[in-house]
CSV table of C-alpha atoms in Angstrom, one decimal:
chain,number,residue,atom,x,y,z
A,1,MET,CA,-71.9,-158.4,229.8
A,2,ILE,CA,-68.5,-158.1,227.8
A,3,TYR,CA,-70.7,-155.1,225.9
A,4,SER,CA,-71.4,-153.6,228.9
A,5,LEU,CA,-67.5,-153.5,230.1
A,6,CYS,CA,-67.2,-152.7,226.8
A,7,PHE,CA,-69.2,-149.5,227.4
A,8,ILE,CA,-67.6,-148.9,231.1
A,9,LEU,CA,-64.0,-148.6,229.6
A,10,PHE,CA,-66.1,-145.7,226.8
A,11,ILE,CA,-67.6,-144.5,229.7
A,12,ILE,CA,-64.4,-143.8,231.4
A,13,GLY,CA,-62.5,-141.7,228.4
A,14,LEU,CA,-65.6,-139.7,229.1
A,15,TYR,CA,-65.2,-138.6,232.7
A,16,CYS,CA,-61.5,-138.5,231.9
A,17,VAL,CA,-62.9,-135.5,228.8
A,18,LEU,CA,-65.4,-134.0,231.0
A,19,THR,CA,-63.5,-133.7,234.2
A,20,LYS,CA,-59.5,-133.0,233.7
A,21,LYS,CA,-58.1,-129.5,233.5
A,22,ASN,CA,-54.8,-131.2,231.8
A,23,MET,CA,-54.7,-131.2,227.6
A,24,VAL,CA,-52.5,-134.7,227.4
A,25,LYS,CA,-55.4,-136.1,229.3
A,26,ILE,CA,-58.0,-134.6,227.9
A,27,VAL,CA,-55.8,-135.9,224.5
A,28,ILE,CA,-55.8,-139.9,226.4
A,29,GLY,CA,-58.9,-139.7,227.3
A,30,LEU,CA,-60.1,-139.7,223.5
A,31,VAL,CA,-57.9,-142.5,222.8
A,32,ILE,CA,-60.1,-144.7,225.5
A,33,MET,CA,-63.6,-143.5,223.7
A,34,GLU,CA,-62.4,-144.7,220.7
A,35,TYR,CA,-60.1,-147.7,221.8
A,36,GLY,CA,-64.0,-148.4,223.7
A,37,VAL,CA,-65.5,-148.0,220.4
A,38,ASN,CA,-63.6,-149.9,218.7
A,39,LEU,CA,-63.8,-153.0,220.4
A,40,PHE,CA,-67.1,-153.1,220.6
A,41,LEU,CA,-67.5,-153.1,217.5
A,42,VAL,CA,-65.1,-156.1,216.3
A,43,LEU,CA,-66.9,-157.5,219.7
A,44,VAL,CA,-70.0,-157.4,216.8
A,45,GLY,CA,-68.8,-159.2,214.6
A,46,TYR,CA,-67.8,-161.8,216.0
A,47,ARG,CA,-69.7,-165.9,215.6
A,48,ARG,CA,-68.5,-168.3,218.3
A,49,ASP,CA,-66.1,-170.5,217.7
A,50,GLY,CA,-65.2,-168.6,214.8
A,51,VAL,CA,-62.3,-168.8,212.5
A,52,ALA,CA,-59.9,-165.6,211.0
A,53,PRO,CA,-61.5,-164.5,208.1
A,54,ILE,CA,-58.6,-165.7,206.0
A,55,MET,CA,-58.6,-168.4,203.3
A,56,ASP,CA,-56.1,-171.3,203.0
A,57,LYS,CA,-55.6,-174.5,200.6
A,58,THR,CA,-57.7,-176.0,202.3
A,59,THR,CA,-60.5,-174.4,203.4
A,60,ASP,CA,-63.5,-175.6,202.0
A,61,PRO,CA,-65.0,-172.7,201.2
A,62,LEU,CA,-69.0,-173.8,202.3
A,63,GLU,CA,-68.0,-174.0,205.7
A,64,PHE,CA,-65.3,-171.2,205.6
A,65,LEU,CA,-68.9,-168.7,205.0
A,66,ALA,CA,-70.5,-171.0,208.3
A,67,THR,CA,-67.8,-170.4,210.5
A,68,SER,CA,-65.7,-167.2,209.7
A,69,VAL,CA,-66.1,-164.9,211.4
A,70,ASP,CA,-67.8,-161.1,210.0
A,71,PRO,CA,-65.0,-160.1,207.9
A,72,LEU,CA,-66.6,-156.0,207.6
A,73,PRO,CA,-66.5,-154.8,210.4
A,74,GLN,CA,-62.9,-155.9,210.6
A,75,ALA,CA,-61.9,-154.2,207.4
A,76,LEU,CA,-63.7,-150.6,208.9
A,77,VAL,CA,-62.3,-150.5,212.0
A,78,VAL,CA,-58.7,-151.1,210.6
A,79,THR,CA,-59.6,-147.6,208.8
A,80,SER,CA,-60.5,-146.0,212.3
A,81,ILE,CA,-57.9,-146.9,214.0
A,82,VAL,CA,-55.6,-145.3,211.7
A,83,ILE,CA,-57.5,-141.7,211.5
A,84,GLY,CA,-57.5,-142.2,215.7
A,85,LEU,CA,-53.8,-142.4,214.6
A,86,GLY,CA,-53.9,-139.0,212.7
A,87,VAL,CA,-56.4,-137.7,215.0
A,88,THR,CA,-54.1,-137.9,217.8
A,89,THR,CA,-51.0,-137.3,216.7
A,90,LEU,CA,-52.8,-133.5,215.8
A,91,ALA,CA,-53.9,-133.0,219.1
A,92,ILE,CA,-50.4,-133.6,220.6
A,93,ALA,CA,-48.4,-131.3,218.6
A,94,LEU,CA,-51.1,-128.7,219.8
A,95,CYS,CA,-50.9,-129.9,223.2
A,96,ILE,CA,-47.1,-129.4,222.9
A,97,LYS,CA,-47.5,-125.7,220.7
A,98,LEU,CA,-49.5,-125.0,223.5
A,99,TYR,CA,-47.8,-125.6,226.0
A,100,GLU,CA,-44.4,-124.2,224.4
A,101,LYS,CA,-46.4,-121.4,224.5
A,102,TYR,CA,-48.1,-120.5,227.9
A,103,GLY,CA,-45.4,-122.8,229.9
A,104,THR,CA,-48.4,-125.2,230.9
A,105,PHE,CA,-50.3,-127.4,230.7
A,106,ASP,CA,-53.6,-126.5,232.4
A,107,ILE,CA,-56.6,-125.7,229.8
A,108,SER,CA,-57.4,-122.9,232.7
A,109,GLU,CA,-54.7,-121.7,232.3
A,110,ILE,CA,-54.8,-120.8,228.9
A,111,ARG,CA,-57.3,-118.4,228.8
A,112,ARG,CA,-55.8,-115.2,226.5
A,113,LEU,CA,-56.6,-116.2,223.0
A,114,LYS,CA,-54.5,-113.5,221.3
A,115,GLY,CA,-52.4,-114.6,218.3
B,1,MET,CA,-67.8,-170.6,227.0
B,2,GLY,CA,-63.8,-170.6,227.1
B,3,ILE,CA,-63.5,-167.1,225.4
B,4,GLU,CA,-65.3,-165.5,226.7
B,5,ILE,CA,-63.2,-165.5,230.4
B,6,TYR,CA,-60.4,-164.8,228.1
B,7,LEU,CA,-61.9,-162.0,227.1
B,8,LEU,CA,-63.5,-160.6,230.3
B,9,VAL,CA,-59.8,-161.6,231.7
B,10,LEU,CA,-58.3,-159.3,229.6
B,11,LEU,CA,-61.4,-156.4,229.7
B,12,ILE,CA,-61.0,-156.3,233.2
B,13,PHE,CA,-57.4,-156.0,232.9
B,14,ILE,CA,-57.6,-153.1,230.2
B,15,ILE,CA,-60.2,-150.8,232.8
B,16,VAL,CA,-57.8,-151.3,235.2
B,17,GLY,CA,-55.0,-149.5,233.3
B,18,ALA,CA,-57.4,-147.2,231.5
B,19,LEU,CA,-58.4,-146.4,234.4
B,20,ILE,CA,-54.8,-145.5,235.8
B,21,ALA,CA,-53.8,-143.9,232.8
B,22,VAL,CA,-57.5,-140.8,234.2
B,23,GLU,CA,-56.0,-140.8,237.5
B,24,ALA,CA,-52.3,-141.1,237.4
B,25,LYS,CA,-50.4,-138.2,238.7
B,26,ASN,CA,-47.4,-138.2,237.1
B,27,LEU,CA,-47.9,-137.2,233.2
B,28,LEU,CA,-45.0,-140.3,232.1
B,29,SER,CA,-46.9,-143.0,233.5
B,30,ALA,CA,-50.4,-142.1,233.0
B,31,VAL,CA,-49.3,-143.1,229.6
B,32,ILE,CA,-47.7,-145.8,229.6
B,33,SER,CA,-50.2,-147.4,231.2
B,34,LEU,CA,-52.4,-146.3,227.7
B,35,GLY,CA,-50.0,-147.9,225.6
B,36,ALA,CA,-51.0,-151.1,228.0
B,37,VAL,CA,-53.9,-150.3,227.9
B,38,GLY,CA,-53.7,-150.5,223.7
B,39,PHE,CA,-51.4,-153.8,223.9
B,40,GLY,CA,-54.1,-155.3,226.1
B,41,LEU,CA,-56.6,-154.5,223.4
B,42,SER,CA,-54.4,-155.1,220.5
B,43,ILE,CA,-54.7,-159.5,222.3
B,44,ALA,CA,-58.5,-159.1,222.7
B,45,PHE,CA,-58.0,-158.4,219.1
B,46,LEU,CA,-56.2,-161.7,219.0
B,47,PHE,CA,-58.5,-163.7,220.5
B,48,LEU,CA,-61.5,-162.1,218.8
B,49,ARG,CA,-60.0,-164.0,215.6
B,50,ALA,CA,-59.1,-160.3,214.1
B,51,PRO,CA,-55.4,-161.1,213.3
B,52,ASP,CA,-54.8,-158.0,211.3
B,53,LEU,CA,-56.7,-155.8,213.7
B,54,ALA,CA,-54.1,-157.2,216.1
B,55,ILE,CA,-50.6,-155.9,213.8
B,56,VAL,CA,-52.4,-152.8,213.4
B,57,GLN,CA,-52.9,-152.1,217.0
B,58,ILE,CA,-49.0,-152.1,218.0
B,59,ALA,CA,-48.0,-150.3,215.3
B,60,VAL,CA,-50.2,-147.6,215.9
B,61,GLU,CA,-49.7,-148.1,219.6
B,62,VAL,CA,-45.6,-147.9,218.7
B,63,ILE,CA,-45.7,-145.0,217.3
B,64,LEU,CA,-48.6,-143.0,219.4
B,65,LEU,CA,-46.5,-143.7,222.6
B,66,ILE,CA,-43.5,-142.1,221.1
B,67,PHE,CA,-45.6,-139.3,220.4
B,68,PHE,CA,-46.9,-139.1,223.8
B,69,ILE,CA,-43.3,-139.7,225.6
B,70,ARG,CA,-42.3,-137.1,223.7
B,71,ALA,CA,-45.3,-134.8,224.3
B,72,THR,CA,-45.0,-135.5,228.9
B,73,ILE,CA,-41.1,-136.3,228.9
B,74,GLY,CA,-39.8,-134.1,232.1
B,75,ARG,CA,-43.6,-133.0,232.6
B,76,ASP,CA,-45.8,-133.3,235.5
B,77,ILE,CA,-49.0,-132.9,236.4
B,78,ILE,CA,-49.0,-128.8,238.6
B,79,PRO,CA,-51.7,-129.4,240.8
B,80,ALA,CA,-54.4,-127.0,240.2
B,81,LYS,CA,-55.1,-124.2,243.0
B,82,GLY,CA,-58.9,-123.0,242.0
B,83,HIS,CA,-61.7,-124.8,244.2
B,84,ILE,CA,-63.3,-128.0,242.7
B,85,HIS,CA,-66.4,-127.2,240.9
B,86,TRP,CA,-67.7,-130.9,243.1
B,87,ALA,CA,-71.9,-129.1,241.7
B,88,GLY,CA,-70.0,-130.3,238.1
B,89,LEU,CA,-68.6,-133.1,238.9
B,90,VAL,CA,-71.7,-134.5,240.6
B,91,VAL,CA,-73.6,-133.4,237.2
B,92,VAL,CA,-71.5,-134.9,235.3
B,93,CYS,CA,-71.2,-138.5,237.0
B,94,LEU,CA,-75.0,-138.5,237.0
B,95,LEU,CA,-74.8,-138.1,232.8
B,96,MET,CA,-72.8,-141.0,232.4
B,97,VAL,CA,-74.5,-142.9,235.0
B,98,ALA,CA,-77.6,-142.3,232.8
B,99,VAL,CA,-75.3,-143.2,229.6
B,100,PHE,CA,-74.2,-146.2,230.9
B,101,VAL,CA,-77.6,-147.5,231.4
B,102,PHE,CA,-78.9,-145.7,228.3
B,103,GLY,CA,-76.3,-148.0,226.7
B,104,PHE,CA,-77.2,-151.0,228.7
B,105,PHE,CA,-80.3,-151.5,227.9
B,106,ALA,CA,-80.4,-150.7,224.2
B,107,PHE,CA,-77.5,-153.6,224.1
B,108,ARG,CA,-80.4,-155.5,225.1
B,109,SER,CA,-81.9,-155.2,221.3
B,110,LEU,CA,-78.4,-156.1,219.4
B,111,ASN,CA,-77.6,-159.7,219.1
B,112,GLU,CA,-75.5,-161.9,221.6
B,113,PHE,CA,-72.3,-162.1,221.5
B,114,GLY,CA,-70.9,-165.0,219.4
B,115,ALA,CA,-74.2,-164.6,217.2
B,116,PRO,CA,-73.5,-162.2,214.1
B,117,ILE,CA,-75.8,-160.6,212.4
B,118,ILE,CA,-74.1,-162.3,208.8
B,119,ALA,CA,-75.4,-165.9,211.0
B,120,SER,CA,-79.0,-164.7,210.9
B,121,VAL,CA,-79.5,-162.0,208.3
B,122,GLN,CA,-78.7,-164.3,205.2
B,123,ASP,CA,-77.6,-162.3,202.1
B,124,ALA,CA,-76.0,-159.4,204.8
B,125,PRO,CA,-73.1,-157.6,202.5
B,126,SER,CA,-70.0,-160.0,204.4
B,127,ASN,CA,-72.1,-162.8,203.8
B,128,LYS,CA,-71.3,-161.9,199.7
B,129,TYR,CA,-67.8,-161.4,200.4
B,130,LEU,CA,-66.8,-164.4,202.2
B,131,LYS,CA,-68.6,-166.4,198.6
B,132,ASP,CA,-67.2,-164.8,196.8
B,133,GLY,CA,-64.2,-162.8,197.8
B,134,LEU,CA,-61.7,-165.0,196.9
B,135,LYS,CA,-62.8,-165.2,193.2
B,136,GLU,CA,-63.8,-162.0,192.2
B,137,THR,CA,-60.6,-160.3,194.0
B,138,GLY,CA,-58.1,-163.3,194.2
B,139,ALA,CA,-57.4,-162.1,197.4
B,140,ALA,CA,-57.1,-164.7,200.2
B,141,ASN,CA,-57.2,-162.2,203.1
B,142,ILE,CA,-60.6,-161.2,203.5
B,143,VAL,CA,-60.6,-158.9,205.1
B,144,THR,CA,-58.0,-157.1,202.5
B,145,ALA,CA,-60.6,-157.9,199.5
B,146,VAL,CA,-62.7,-155.4,201.8
B,147,LEU,CA,-60.3,-153.0,202.5
B,148,LEU,CA,-58.4,-152.7,199.2
B,149,ASP,CA,-61.6,-154.5,196.3
B,150,TYR,CA,-64.6,-154.0,197.4
B,151,ARG,CA,-64.1,-150.8,199.9
B,152,ALA,CA,-60.9,-149.1,198.2
B,153,TYR,CA,-63.0,-145.7,198.0
B,154,ASP,CA,-62.9,-145.4,201.9
B,155,THR,CA,-58.6,-146.2,202.2
B,156,LEU,CA,-58.8,-143.8,200.0
B,157,GLY,CA,-60.7,-140.8,202.5
B,158,GLU,CA,-59.0,-143.3,205.0
B,159,ALA,CA,-54.9,-142.4,203.5
B,160,THR,CA,-56.4,-138.4,202.5
B,161,VAL,CA,-57.3,-137.6,206.0
B,162,LEU,CA,-54.3,-139.8,207.9
B,163,PHE,CA,-52.2,-136.9,205.5
B,164,ALA,CA,-54.2,-134.4,206.2
B,165,ALA,CA,-53.8,-134.8,210.0
B,166,ILE,CA,-50.2,-135.3,209.7
B,167,ILE,CA,-49.9,-131.8,207.1
B,168,GLY,CA,-51.3,-130.2,210.0
B,169,ALA,CA,-49.6,-131.4,213.0
B,170,LEU,CA,-46.2,-130.7,211.2
B,171,ALA,CA,-47.3,-127.1,210.0
B,172,VAL,CA,-48.6,-126.9,213.8
B,173,LEU,CA,-45.0,-127.7,215.8
B,174,ARG,CA,-42.8,-126.2,213.1
B,175,GLY,CA,-44.1,-122.8,212.5
B,176,ARG,CA,-41.6,-120.1,214.3
B,177,ALA,CA,-39.4,-121.3,212.6
B,178,ALA,CA,-39.9,-121.1,209.3
B,179,THR,CA,-41.3,-117.4,210.1
B,180,GLU,CA,-38.4,-117.0,211.7
B,181,LYS,CA,-36.2,-118.1,208.7
B,182,THR,CA,-37.8,-115.7,206.3
B,183,GLY,CA,-40.2,-113.1,207.9
B,184,SER,CA,-39.8,-109.4,208.2
B,185,ARG,CA,-38.3,-107.7,211.0
B,186,ARG,CA,-41.7,-105.3,211.6
B,187,ASN,CA,-42.6,-109.4,212.4
B,188,VAL,CA,-40.6,-110.0,214.8
B,189,SER,CA,-40.7,-107.5,217.1
B,190,ARG,CA,-44.2,-107.2,216.9
B,191,ARG,CA,-43.9,-110.8,218.4
B,192,THR,CA,-40.7,-110.8,220.6
B,193,GLU,CA,-43.2,-107.8,222.2
B,194,SER,CA,-47.0,-109.9,222.3
B,195,ARG,CA,-44.7,-112.6,223.9
B,196,ARG,CA,-43.4,-110.1,226.6
B,197,ALA,CA,-46.7,-109.3,227.2
B,198,GLY,CA,-47.9,-112.7,227.7
B,199,SER,CA,-45.5,-113.4,230.0
B,200,GLU,CA,-46.2,-110.2,232.1
B,201,GLY,CA,-49.4,-111.3,232.3
B,202,ARG,CA,-48.3,-114.6,233.5
B,203,LYS,CA,-46.8,-112.8,236.3
B,204,ASP,CA,-49.6,-111.6,237.3
B,205,LYS,CA,-51.6,-114.2,237.6
């Protein structure tokens, strides 16, 4: 159920990328897809009634092993979020530059591919 | 059961925000709805016992919002003039329904929500990280131990990609100012000529 809702988020992003003509809208669609995937990866690693994968002095190691949520998806999703920031920044920079050159965000009007 | 209710409400909020971001006519309100989606996501990470992720998500979301607002402020969507391709729209919707049905059945082969793979597979790498992480790396936060010790090369690659993307964005954004400072006269005249041709082409349309 929760997986399906998360997948709906991904589908909304996909719809936005496929049908919108505005460049900024397309970038927004990409960001929404990225959010859906990140959330899905963290959902897969969740353990019911789990604790965060952070130890302190009073933690019993065996109990921690049995109750902590999966730390590996979390570590990789941190990487994924930061890379998503870089990619989105580059895409927005291209949008700004194209707006300066053509005066519009509409991709159907940006046809002339000259230097 | 408790956390699933919270997550459902939060996910519905996120989906509504995403729909508004996709369909809003004003670009600035679309961008702000995207910000709402991102902050809702960071609350979802908190519920899922991932505080590091929540912090990173908030920081990234703020930076992203600043960039988006810089790109969109004062620029509305001009409604497209040409006719809408209904056939294409129908094909896209059918495709997405097909993808959703496929994903729905694919998710059945996964473990139930709340029962991760590390609970059923005893020699999964995460179990080793949880068991030996403090002893081997000295980091009490296992996520940090994975990020900066067990998979440090992955983090190095992440930093490389981030720097490459930032250098790319800077190169794209500064372009003209740099060439006008150092460029020759011939270059400049050719550029103005092409710009004039471009504006004429726009007028023709």
